[in-house]
Amino acid sequence: MILEALVAGHDIPVAVLTELTSLYASQHEFFSLSGDFPDAHDIRPEQVAAALTEEMAHPGAEVLLARSAGRLVGVAITLAHHPDPTDPDPWIGLLIVDARERRKGYGRELAALVEERFRRTGRDATRLAVLDNNPQGLAFWTTLGYETIGHREDRRLGRPCAVLRTAVNYPSLATGLHNGHHWR
């Protein structure tokens, strides 16, 4: 799997936006829970473009496209620094994998690559929030070693969330020793 970052301030190429829209649309179950789109069964390119543009407007945010064999299989949105100055950790704001590619290890691999990026920049932990109404998401992250450290409402829509954290100061994924959504 390779990661490529979308460049803030540039239009998303039409072919990439088409891929992203397909990926987001495949996750209608998640987006039904999150309420991020008016109709989770009819996610449109302009909505995806607007959502990603909004995400990339945050200082230190990155939108990372995950590709396997040239195909877009996932996307991660990260934040190098949380808006709360007392929060020292980088965040994974969103990590989704194409629903048609579930159970193939792409989510685990994408999470590990994001954590590795943070580790390489000297960060020693990662945080994320899981919506309280998303038990599958919570199960995924706890399986990867994340621990619940608190509960609060997300910053954007006031949705109840569990806040999770994990250390990322373990050896590189490349050595095979890895022990392994919304920052709002």
Tab-separated table of C-alpha atoms in Angstrom:
chain	number	residue	atom	x	y	z
A	1	MET	CA	0.000	0.000	0.000
A	2	ILE	CA	1.231	3.468	-0.815
A	3	LEU	CA	-0.011	6.769	0.562
A	4	GLU	CA	-0.327	9.945	-1.441
A	5	ALA	CA	-1.360	13.262	0.021
A	6	LEU	CA	-3.875	15.581	-1.562
A	7	VAL	CA	-2.413	19.053	-1.878
A	8	ALA	CA	-4.288	21.741	0.015
A	9	GLY	CA	-5.317	24.743	-2.046
A	10	HIS	CA	-5.561	22.792	-5.298
A	11	ASP	CA	-8.641	21.392	-6.942
A	12	ILE	CA	-8.992	17.649	-6.579
A	13	PRO	CA	-8.447	16.103	-10.018
A	14	VAL	CA	-11.711	14.800	-11.498
A	15	ALA	CA	-10.474	11.194	-11.699
A	16	VAL	CA	-9.391	11.256	-8.035
A	17	LEU	CA	-12.657	12.881	-6.968
A	18	THR	CA	-14.558	10.151	-8.813
A	19	GLU	CA	-12.571	7.490	-6.937
A	20	LEU	CA	-13.097	9.251	-3.613
A	21	THR	CA	-16.823	9.628	-4.197
A	22	SER	CA	-17.113	5.918	-4.946
A	23	LEU	CA	-15.163	5.084	-1.794
A	24	TYR	CA	-17.271	7.427	0.368
A	25	ALA	CA	-20.502	6.095	-1.193
A	26	SER	CA	-19.443	2.536	-0.347
A	27	GLN	CA	-19.412	3.583	3.307
A	28	HIS	CA	-23.073	4.647	3.442
A	29	GLU	CA	-23.465	2.683	6.695
A	30	PHE	CA	-20.809	4.803	8.432
A	31	PHE	CA	-22.038	8.056	6.931
A	32	SER	CA	-25.582	7.194	8.038
A	33	LEU	CA	-24.233	7.056	11.597
A	34	SER	CA	-22.118	10.187	11.300
A	35	GLY	CA	-24.614	12.442	9.544
A	36	ASP	CA	-21.778	14.034	7.566
A	37	PHE	CA	-23.823	14.003	4.348
A	38	PRO	CA	-27.519	14.855	3.832
A	39	ASP	CA	-28.209	11.448	2.242
A	40	ALA	CA	-25.673	8.713	2.964
A	41	HIS	CA	-27.107	6.683	0.089
A	42	ASP	CA	-26.570	9.508	-2.417
A	43	ILE	CA	-23.118	10.987	-1.789
A	44	ARG	CA	-22.138	13.306	-4.624
A	45	PRO	CA	-18.711	14.444	-5.889
A	46	GLU	CA	-19.332	18.084	-5.008
A	47	GLN	CA	-20.168	17.053	-1.420
A	48	VAL	CA	-16.987	15.008	-1.102
A	49	ALA	CA	-14.923	17.846	-2.586
A	50	ALA	CA	-16.467	20.343	-0.153
A	51	ALA	CA	-15.895	18.030	2.834
A	52	LEU	CA	-12.256	17.434	1.906
A	53	THR	CA	-11.630	21.120	1.195
A	54	GLU	CA	-13.027	21.936	4.647
A	55	GLU	CA	-10.788	19.301	6.257
A	56	MET	CA	-7.665	20.527	4.432
A	57	ALA	CA	-8.333	24.100	5.573
A	58	HIS	CA	-7.267	23.126	9.114
A	59	PRO	CA	-3.608	23.919	9.785
A	60	GLY	CA	-1.597	20.694	9.838
A	61	ALA	CA	-4.343	18.581	8.253
A	62	GLU	CA	-3.529	15.969	5.634
A	63	VAL	CA	-5.764	13.902	3.405
A	64	LEU	CA	-3.938	10.670	2.605
A	65	LEU	CA	-5.092	8.431	-0.202
A	66	ALA	CA	-4.248	4.744	0.235
A	67	ARG	CA	-3.664	2.794	-2.944
A	68	SER	CA	-3.079	-0.894	-3.480
A	69	ALA	CA	-2.183	-2.145	-6.948
A	70	GLY	CA	-3.030	1.358	-8.206
A	71	ARG	CA	-6.611	1.289	-6.860
A	72	LEU	CA	-7.884	3.654	-4.178
A	73	VAL	CA	-8.748	1.395	-1.235
A	74	GLY	CA	-8.859	3.880	1.633
A	75	VAL	CA	-8.458	7.404	2.864
A	76	ALA	CA	-7.159	8.845	6.112
A	77	ILE	CA	-7.494	12.409	7.299
A	78	THR	CA	-4.953	13.417	9.921
A	79	LEU	CA	-4.270	16.451	12.024
A	80	ALA	CA	-0.730	17.152	13.240
A	81	HIS	CA	-1.935	19.329	16.116
A	82	HIS	CA	-5.367	19.351	17.726
A	83	PRO	CA	-7.018	22.774	18.077
A	84	ASP	CA	-6.983	22.262	21.882
A	85	PRO	CA	-3.518	23.498	22.907
A	86	THR	CA	-3.481	21.148	25.922
A	87	ASP	CA	-3.716	18.112	23.618
A	88	PRO	CA	-0.167	17.123	22.614
A	89	ASP	CA	-0.995	14.291	20.214
A	90	PRO	CA	-1.656	14.151	16.479
A	91	TRP	CA	-5.085	12.853	15.488
A	92	ILE	CA	-6.599	10.527	12.957
A	93	GLY	CA	-9.741	12.401	12.031
A	94	LEU	CA	-11.127	9.834	9.637
A	95	LEU	CA	-9.988	6.489	8.334
A	96	ILE	CA	-12.226	4.632	5.923
A	97	VAL	CA	-11.676	1.740	3.591
A	98	ASP	CA	-13.763	0.947	0.550
A	99	ALA	CA	-16.560	-1.274	1.896
A	100	ARG	CA	-16.064	-3.599	-1.059
A	101	GLU	CA	-12.528	-4.250	0.223
A	102	ARG	CA	-13.386	-5.088	3.833
A	103	ARG	CA	-11.648	-7.868	5.707
A	104	LYS	CA	-8.545	-7.707	3.505
A	105	GLY	CA	-6.321	-5.935	6.059
A	106	TYR	CA	-6.367	-2.540	4.353
A	107	GLY	CA	-7.718	-0.700	7.408
A	108	ARG	CA	-5.083	-2.187	9.703
A	109	GLU	CA	-2.327	-1.418	7.177
A	110	LEU	CA	-3.533	2.133	6.602
A	111	ALA	CA	-3.704	2.798	10.353
A	112	ALA	CA	-0.157	1.440	10.768
A	113	LEU	CA	1.179	3.618	7.948
A	114	VAL	CA	-0.430	6.735	9.456
A	115	GLU	CA	1.006	5.907	12.889
A	116	GLU	CA	4.417	5.322	11.296
A	117	ARG	CA	4.251	8.770	9.656
A	118	PHE	CA	3.598	10.326	13.058
A	119	ARG	CA	6.381	8.280	14.688
A	120	ARG	CA	8.894	9.390	12.040
A	121	THR	CA	8.142	13.024	12.921
A	122	GLY	CA	8.934	12.374	16.570
A	123	ARG	CA	5.402	11.940	17.837
A	124	ASP	CA	4.886	9.263	20.477
A	125	ALA	CA	1.123	8.764	20.476
A	126	THR	CA	-1.958	9.116	18.293
A	127	ARG	CA	-5.517	9.995	19.236
A	128	LEU	CA	-8.844	9.658	17.533
A	129	ALA	CA	-12.516	9.789	18.403
A	130	VAL	CA	-15.110	7.144	17.667
A	131	LEU	CA	-18.784	8.053	17.598
A	132	ASP	CA	-20.638	6.394	20.459
A	133	ASN	CA	-23.113	4.953	17.948
A	134	ASN	CA	-20.305	3.160	16.066
A	135	PRO	CA	-19.469	-0.059	17.959
A	136	GLN	CA	-17.771	-1.538	14.866
A	137	GLY	CA	-15.390	1.399	14.751
A	138	LEU	CA	-14.640	1.082	18.456
A	139	ALA	CA	-13.965	-2.652	18.060
A	140	PHE	CA	-11.606	-1.995	15.131
A	141	TRP	CA	-9.523	0.573	16.989
A	142	THR	CA	-9.362	-1.330	20.278
A	143	THR	CA	-8.193	-4.413	18.359
A	144	LEU	CA	-5.309	-2.261	17.113
A	145	GLY	CA	-4.316	-1.404	20.675
A	146	TYR	CA	-6.089	1.921	21.150
A	147	GLU	CA	-7.460	2.553	24.628
A	148	THR	CA	-10.385	4.754	25.589
A	149	ILE	CA	-9.090	7.735	27.577
A	150	GLY	CA	-12.268	9.781	27.791
A	151	HIS	CA	-15.634	10.735	26.401
A	152	ARG	CA	-16.764	14.057	24.971
A	153	GLU	CA	-18.774	15.618	22.191
A	154	ASP	CA	-17.072	16.222	18.870
A	155	ARG	CA	-16.111	19.802	18.122
A	156	ARG	CA	-18.100	20.205	14.917
A	157	LEU	CA	-21.521	18.646	15.486
A	158	GLY	CA	-21.620	17.909	19.219
A	159	ARG	CA	-21.956	14.141	18.692
A	160	PRO	CA	-21.007	11.944	21.679
A	161	CYS	CA	-17.676	10.190	21.147
A	162	ALA	CA	-15.128	8.019	22.879
A	163	VAL	CA	-11.605	9.431	22.681
A	164	LEU	CA	-8.937	6.794	22.117
A	165	ARG	CA	-5.150	6.906	22.258
A	166	THR	CA	-2.234	4.621	21.503
A	167	ALA	CA	1.526	4.909	21.747
A	168	VAL	CA	3.378	4.975	18.428
A	169	ASN	CA	6.913	4.624	19.771
A	170	TYR	CA	7.223	0.994	18.742
A	171	PRO	CA	9.553	-0.328	16.015
A	172	SER	CA	8.767	0.431	12.406
A	173	LEU	CA	6.055	-1.447	10.531
A	174	ALA	CA	8.719	-2.257	7.969
A	175	THR	CA	10.399	-4.542	10.517
A	176	GLY	CA	7.190	-6.508	10.998
A	177	LEU	CA	7.022	-5.666	14.704
A	178	HIS	CA	4.009	-3.383	14.766
A	179	ASN	CA	1.736	-4.151	17.736
A	180	GLY	CA	-0.904	-2.426	16.640
A	181	HIS	CA	-12.544	9.482	13.409
A	182	HIS	CA	-12.875	12.553	13.958
A	183	TRP	CA	-10.646	14.905	15.910
A	184	ARG	CA	-13.460	17.385	16.088
